[in-house]
Short mmCIF file of C-alpha atoms in Angstrom, two decimals:
data_model
loop_
_atom_site.label_atom_id
_atom_site.label_comp_id
_atom_site.label_asym_id
_atom_site.label_seq_id
_atom_site.Cartn_x
_atom_site.Cartn_y
_atom_site.Cartn_z
CA MET E 1 -6.67 16.63 15.84
CA CYS E 2 -8.37 13.47 14.39
CA THR E 3 -5.95 10.58 14.39
CA THR E 4 -5.99 7.38 12.36
CA ASN E 5 -3.60 4.43 11.72
CA VAL E 6 -3.49 1.04 10.09
CA LEU E 7 -5.47 -0.75 12.76
CA VAL E 8 -8.30 1.77 12.47
CA ALA E 9 -8.42 1.31 8.71
CA LEU E 10 -8.54 -2.44 9.13
CA ARG E 11 -11.41 -2.14 11.57
CA ASN E 12 -13.27 0.29 9.14
CA ILE E 13 -12.91 -2.15 6.44
CA ILE E 14 -14.27 -5.00 8.72
CA GLU E 15 -17.18 -2.86 9.82
CA ASN E 16 -17.83 -1.88 6.24
CA ASN E 17 -17.90 -5.52 5.11
CA ASN E 18 -17.92 -4.67 1.36
CA ASN E 19 -15.25 -5.39 -1.13
CA GLU E 20 -16.97 -4.10 -4.19
CA LEU E 21 -15.06 -1.20 -5.62
CA LEU E 22 -16.15 0.11 -9.03
CA GLN E 23 -19.82 -0.61 -8.43
CA GLU E 24 -19.63 1.40 -5.11
CA TYR E 25 -17.65 4.24 -6.23
CA SER E 26 -18.90 4.86 -9.83
CA LYS E 27 -22.39 5.83 -8.80
CA TYR E 28 -21.23 9.15 -7.76
CA THR E 29 -22.01 12.00 -10.38
CA ASP E 30 -18.55 13.73 -10.32
CA ASN E 31 -16.98 10.48 -11.84
CA ARG E 32 -13.64 10.86 -10.08
CA ALA E 33 -13.53 7.16 -9.56
CA ASN E 34 -13.83 5.96 -13.20
CA THR E 35 -11.29 3.09 -13.08
CA ILE E 36 -10.90 0.18 -10.79
CA GLY E 37 -7.36 1.60 -9.70
CA ASP E 38 -8.90 5.06 -8.70
CA ALA E 39 -11.73 3.14 -6.84
CA LEU E 40 -9.24 1.18 -4.87
CA GLU E 41 -7.45 4.41 -3.80
CA PHE E 42 -10.74 5.89 -2.72
CA TYR E 43 -11.49 2.70 -0.83
CA LEU E 44 -8.24 3.04 1.18
CA LYS E 45 -8.73 6.61 1.90
CA ASP E 46 -12.25 5.91 3.19
CA ALA E 47 -10.77 3.01 5.46
CA PHE E 48 -8.20 5.47 7.14
CA CYS E 49 -10.68 8.41 7.40
CA ASN E 50 -13.80 6.41 8.42
CA ALA E 51 -15.66 7.68 5.46
CA PHE E 52 -17.33 4.47 3.93
CA ASP E 53 -20.91 5.57 4.95
CA MET E 54 -20.43 9.27 3.64
CA GLU E 55 -21.93 10.80 0.56
CA PHE E 56 -19.09 11.41 -1.99
CA SER E 57 -19.55 15.23 -1.85
CA GLY E 58 -18.65 15.06 1.89
CA LYS E 59 -15.59 12.94 1.59
CA ASP E 60 -13.05 15.64 0.96
CA LYS E 61 -13.76 17.41 4.14
CA GLN E 62 -13.46 14.05 6.00
CA TYR E 63 -10.23 13.42 4.19
CA SER E 64 -8.93 16.80 5.21
CA LYS E 65 -9.48 15.74 8.85
CA TYR E 66 -7.10 12.79 8.75
CA LEU E 67 -4.82 13.28 5.70
CA SER E 68 -2.28 15.94 4.97
CA TYR E 69 -1.65 15.05 1.37
CA LEU E 70 -4.00 13.51 -1.23
CA GLY E 71 -1.47 12.53 -3.96
CA ASN E 72 -1.31 12.95 -7.63
CA LYS E 73 -1.01 10.77 -10.65
CA ASN E 74 2.80 11.40 -11.28
CA ASN E 75 4.49 11.24 -7.88
CA PRO E 76 4.43 8.91 -4.83
CA PRO E 77 2.83 8.62 -2.37
CA ASP E 78 -0.98 8.40 -2.98
CA PHE E 79 -1.78 9.89 0.39
CA ILE E 80 -0.16 10.88 3.72
CA VAL E 81 -1.87 10.29 7.07
CA LYS E 82 -1.30 13.57 9.18
CA ASN E 83 1.85 13.46 11.22
CA SER E 84 2.14 9.76 10.41
CA ILE E 85 2.43 7.17 7.62
CA ALA E 86 2.63 7.59 3.81
CA VAL E 87 0.63 5.20 1.73
CA GLU E 88 1.17 3.97 -1.84
CA VAL E 89 -1.70 2.18 -3.44
CA LYS E 90 -1.11 -0.44 -6.11
CA LYS E 91 -3.74 -2.58 -8.07
CA VAL E 92 -2.95 -5.94 -9.70
CA ASN E 93 -5.40 -8.35 -11.38
CA TRP E 94 -6.42 -11.36 -9.28
CA SER E 95 -5.35 -14.83 -10.16
CA LYS E 96 -5.58 -18.15 -8.30
CA LYS E 97 -2.39 -19.34 -9.64
CA SER E 98 -0.11 -16.43 -9.94
CA PHE E 99 0.41 -13.04 -8.42
CA PRO E 100 2.00 -10.54 -10.95
CA ALA E 101 4.89 -8.16 -9.98
CA ILE E 102 3.90 -4.68 -8.70
CA ALA E 103 4.73 -1.92 -11.22
CA LEU E 104 6.39 0.96 -9.48
CA ASN E 105 7.35 2.69 -12.80
CA SER E 106 10.06 5.40 -12.40
CA SER E 107 9.83 5.08 -8.50
CA TYR E 108 12.06 2.50 -6.92
CA PRO E 109 10.75 0.62 -3.92
CA LYS E 110 10.89 2.68 -0.58
CA ASP E 111 11.35 1.40 2.90
CA LYS E 112 10.70 5.04 4.12
CA LEU E 113 9.63 8.32 2.48
CA TYR E 114 12.28 10.96 2.63
CA SER E 115 11.53 14.63 2.27
CA ASP E 116 14.60 15.49 0.22
CA SER E 117 13.66 12.79 -2.43
CA THR E 118 13.71 14.16 -5.97
CA LEU E 119 10.78 11.81 -6.76
CA ILE E 120 8.20 13.70 -4.58
CA ASN E 121 6.82 17.16 -5.34
CA LYS E 122 6.62 20.36 -3.33
CA GLU E 123 3.14 19.97 -2.20
CA CYS E 124 3.93 16.63 -0.67
CA ARG E 125 7.14 18.07 1.02
CA ASP E 126 5.27 21.01 2.45
CA CYS E 127 2.05 19.12 3.31
CA GLU E 128 2.52 19.04 7.15
CA SER E 129 2.35 22.14 9.47
CA GLU E 130 5.69 21.35 10.59
CA GLU E 131 8.79 20.28 8.42
CA TRP E 132 9.45 16.52 8.20
CA GLU E 133 12.40 14.54 7.06
CA VAL E 134 11.25 10.97 6.91
CA LYS E 135 7.96 9.22 7.17
CA GLU E 136 7.07 5.45 7.45
CA MET E 137 5.98 4.03 4.28
CA PHE E 138 3.29 1.46 3.77
CA TYR E 139 2.27 -0.30 0.52
CA ALA E 140 -1.47 -1.03 0.07
CA ILE E 141 -1.71 -3.70 -2.66
CA GLY E 142 -5.04 -4.77 -3.79
CA SER E 143 -5.68 -7.97 -6.05
CA VAL E 144 -8.74 -7.19 -8.10
CA SER E 145 -11.31 -9.60 -9.95
CA GLY E 146 -14.03 -7.77 -11.81
CA ASN E 147 -15.27 -5.08 -9.76
CA SER E 148 -14.15 -6.59 -6.30
CA VAL E 149 -10.85 -6.68 -4.27
CA LYS E 150 -10.24 -10.27 -3.46
CA GLU E 151 -7.05 -9.75 -1.50
CA LEU E 152 -5.59 -6.78 0.17
CA TRP E 153 -2.02 -6.59 1.58
CA LEU E 154 -0.99 -3.67 3.81
CA VAL E 155 2.88 -4.03 4.13
CA ASP E 156 5.20 -1.91 6.07
CA GLY E 157 7.83 -0.65 3.80
CA GLU E 158 10.73 -1.72 6.09
CA CYS E 159 9.43 -5.29 5.96
CA TYR E 160 9.37 -5.14 2.16
CA CYS E 161 11.98 -2.93 0.78
CA ALA E 162 15.70 -2.52 1.14
CA ASP E 163 16.97 0.84 2.23
CA ASN E 164 17.45 3.54 -0.48
CA SER E 165 21.09 3.03 -0.94
CA SER E 166 20.49 -0.41 -2.57
CA TYR E 167 18.38 1.16 -5.30
CA GLU E 168 20.42 4.35 -5.57
CA ARG E 169 23.61 2.53 -6.15
CA ILE E 170 22.23 0.60 -9.20
CA LYS E 171 20.29 3.63 -10.46
CA ASN E 172 23.49 5.89 -10.37
CA LEU E 173 25.70 3.14 -11.86
CA ILE E 174 23.49 3.03 -14.87
CA LYS E 175 22.95 6.76 -14.99
CA ASN E 176 26.63 7.45 -14.97
CA GLY E 177 27.26 4.84 -17.64
CA VAL E 178 24.68 6.39 -19.95
CA GLU E 179 25.90 9.95 -19.36
CA SER E 180 29.62 8.97 -20.17
CA THR E 181 28.55 8.01 -23.73
CA ASN E 182 30.38 10.12 -26.34
CA GLY E 183 28.94 12.10 -29.16
CA VAL E 184 25.48 12.87 -27.64
CA GLU E 185 24.23 15.94 -25.78
CA PHE E 186 22.74 15.20 -22.39
CA THR E 187 20.56 17.51 -20.11
CA LYS E 188 19.86 17.40 -16.43
CA THR E 189 17.12 15.07 -15.46
CA ASN E 190 15.97 12.98 -12.69
CA GLU E 191 15.56 10.14 -14.95
CA LEU E 192 18.36 7.90 -16.07
CA GLY E 193 19.21 10.28 -18.91
CA LYS E 194 17.83 12.80 -21.49
CA ILE E 195 19.38 13.31 -24.75
CA LYS E 196 18.82 16.51 -26.64
CA LYS E 197 18.73 17.24 -30.38
CA ILE E 198 18.95 13.66 -31.80
CA ASP E 199 18.11 14.56 -35.28
CA PRO E 200 19.67 16.96 -37.75
CA LEU E 201 17.04 19.73 -36.97
CA GLY E 202 17.66 19.28 -33.37
CA ILE E 203 13.90 18.89 -32.59
CA THR E 204 13.87 15.29 -31.07
CA ASP E 205 14.78 14.42 -27.52
CA LEU E 206 15.21 10.91 -25.97
CA ARG E 207 14.08 10.15 -22.42
CA ILE E 208 15.72 7.14 -20.68
CA ARG E 209 13.63 5.91 -17.74
CA GLY E 210 13.82 3.28 -15.23
CA MET E 211 10.85 1.06 -14.80
CA TRP E 212 10.89 -0.65 -11.50
CA ASN E 213 8.94 -3.70 -10.40
CA ILE E 214 8.80 -5.41 -6.94
CA GLU E 215 7.44 -8.89 -6.47
CA HIS E 216 3.88 -9.33 -4.99
CA PRO E 217 3.89 -9.62 -1.17
CA ARG E 218 2.29 -13.11 -1.64
CA LYS E 219 5.49 -14.36 -3.23
CA VAL E 220 7.81 -12.46 -0.95
CA PHE E 221 6.03 -13.70 2.30
CA ASP E 222 4.77 -17.00 0.95
CA TYR E 223 6.40 -18.68 4.01
CA LEU E 224 3.95 -16.87 6.18
CA ILE E 225 0.82 -18.16 4.36
CA LYS E 226 2.03 -21.47 2.83
CA ASP E 227 -0.76 -23.43 4.42
CA GLU E 228 -3.58 -21.05 3.19
CA LEU E 229 -4.94 -22.82 0.04
CA LYS E 230 -8.65 -22.13 0.42
CA GLU E 231 -10.13 -19.32 -1.72
CA SER E 232 -12.14 -16.72 0.30
CA ARG E 233 -14.47 -14.00 -0.67
CA PHE E 234 -12.10 -11.47 0.68
CA LYS E 235 -8.81 -11.70 2.57
CA ILE E 236 -6.68 -8.90 4.14
CA TYR E 237 -2.95 -9.47 5.24
CA CYS E 238 -1.18 -6.72 7.17
CA LEU E 239 2.53 -6.94 7.98
CA MET E 240 4.54 -4.51 10.17
CA LEU E 241 7.64 -4.36 12.31
CA LYS E 242 6.84 -5.42 15.95
CA ASN E 243 8.30 -2.24 17.33
CA LYS E 244 5.85 -0.03 15.24
CA TYR E 245 2.90 -2.20 16.23
CA GLN E 246 3.81 -1.78 20.04
CA LEU E 247 3.60 2.07 19.44
CA LEU E 248 0.07 2.05 18.21
CA ASN E 249 -2.91 2.89 20.49
CA ASP E 250 -3.74 0.18 22.83
CA GLU E 251 -7.55 0.75 22.40
CA ASP E 252 -7.19 0.40 18.57
CA LYS E 253 -5.35 -3.02 19.10
CA LYS E 254 -8.16 -4.07 21.46
CA LEU E 255 -10.98 -3.17 19.16
CA LEU E 256 -9.33 -5.16 16.27
CA ILE E 257 -8.38 -8.17 18.33
CA ASN E 258 -11.79 -8.42 19.67
CA ARG E 259 -12.99 -9.46 16.18
CA SER E 260 -11.73 -12.92 16.59
CA ASP E 261 -14.55 -14.06 14.39
CA LEU E 262 -12.49 -12.62 11.49
CA VAL E 263 -9.06 -11.67 12.76
CA ASN E 264 -5.93 -13.62 13.56
CA LEU E 265 -2.76 -11.82 15.03
CA SER E 266 0.64 -13.42 15.42
CA GLU E 267 4.22 -12.38 16.03
CA VAL E 268 6.37 -13.73 13.23
CA LYS E 269 10.06 -13.70 12.17
CA ILE E 270 10.52 -12.25 8.64
CA LYS E 271 13.65 -11.98 6.40
CA ASN E 272 15.60 -8.70 6.79
CA PRO E 273 15.29 -7.00 3.38
CA ASN E 274 18.82 -5.60 3.71
CA ASN E 275 20.30 -8.87 4.83
CA PRO E 276 18.09 -12.15 4.22
CA ALA E 277 20.53 -14.10 6.43
CA LYS E 278 18.99 -12.42 9.40
CA PHE E 279 15.43 -12.32 10.65
CA ILE E 280 13.50 -9.37 12.18
CA ASP E 281 10.51 -9.41 14.49
CA ALA E 282 7.11 -8.34 12.98
CA VAL E 283 3.44 -8.71 13.62
CA PHE E 284 1.29 -10.29 10.96
CA ILE E 285 -2.62 -9.75 11.01
CA LYS E 286 -4.83 -12.05 8.79
CA ILE E 287 -8.40 -11.14 8.25
CA ASP E 288 -10.74 -13.69 6.37
CA PHE E 289 -14.18 -12.51 5.73
CA ASP E 290 -15.33 -16.15 5.21
CA LYS E 291 -13.99 -17.17 8.79
CA ASN E 292 -16.96 -15.75 10.55
CA ILE E 293 -19.25 -17.78 8.21
CA GLU E 294 -17.40 -21.08 9.05
CA MET E 295 -17.61 -20.24 12.82
CA LYS E 296 -21.43 -19.49 12.56
CA LYS E 297 -21.75 -22.84 10.65
CA ASN E 298 -19.79 -24.76 13.27
CA ASN E 299 -21.68 -23.12 16.12
CA LEU E 300 -25.01 -24.16 14.47
CA MET E 301 -23.65 -27.75 14.13
CA ASP E 302 -22.83 -27.74 17.74
CA ILE E 303 -26.18 -26.58 18.81
CA PHE E 304 -27.96 -29.12 16.82
CA ASN E 305 -25.43 -31.90 17.52
CA ILE E 306 -24.67 -32.35 13.68
#
């Protein structure tokens, strides 16, 4: 079985060395990547599946080697790596001064993906050859300017989100309050509420939906990057729990760390999403595509004694 992981995806992005999105993916005739958000999703799938250099017509077969689920527009996640992590891809507009919140719509933040969640569909639940109960969740958040992704965050859900009970408690509190309203006819729904037959003819329904947002990782983890003010052509930040990093393939670690011209890896302490008074051990990977240009420039200056 072909295997992949976050470190493989990072290495493939480095080797591809291209942060153009729409320009790269819109040239294919089947027009499946007709928006910047679609293109970002293909970009991440290519990264995990080593498919950057493949013709678009052959990508589906390549994806099937590495991925067990390719997602849909209405349900999380956007794809699942075989016997491994689930990935949710989000696009926001790049700004030097502000980083907008991430719109999760009706799906609250997830530290992990659970098979009994009412928010996922049957195809996702049955995507593996063996039944699964829980999958590690990663958020891939791309800040896009024009046709290019300027900054990409790959964040372990357990570093970013509280456990399900935090969100379910609020959701159920609101849902129960709405459904206790007298004089209206409710029907069963996974949303906060659905009221039937609002008008005299009984032909109008009202759906009550939750619209969830979560702060951009740059704001949440600003204490990890507070000294990084210089703008770069393309930056990647990857954050995961230390114990998960330790389980990854040693060869994949070595191949990534060997790119010291671009990559900086450090062990950090981050706030526990379930109790910010406590800190947890994590690994933070920073990749700056301008760093190797600076190193080459410095090397030339040394050679010529500038």
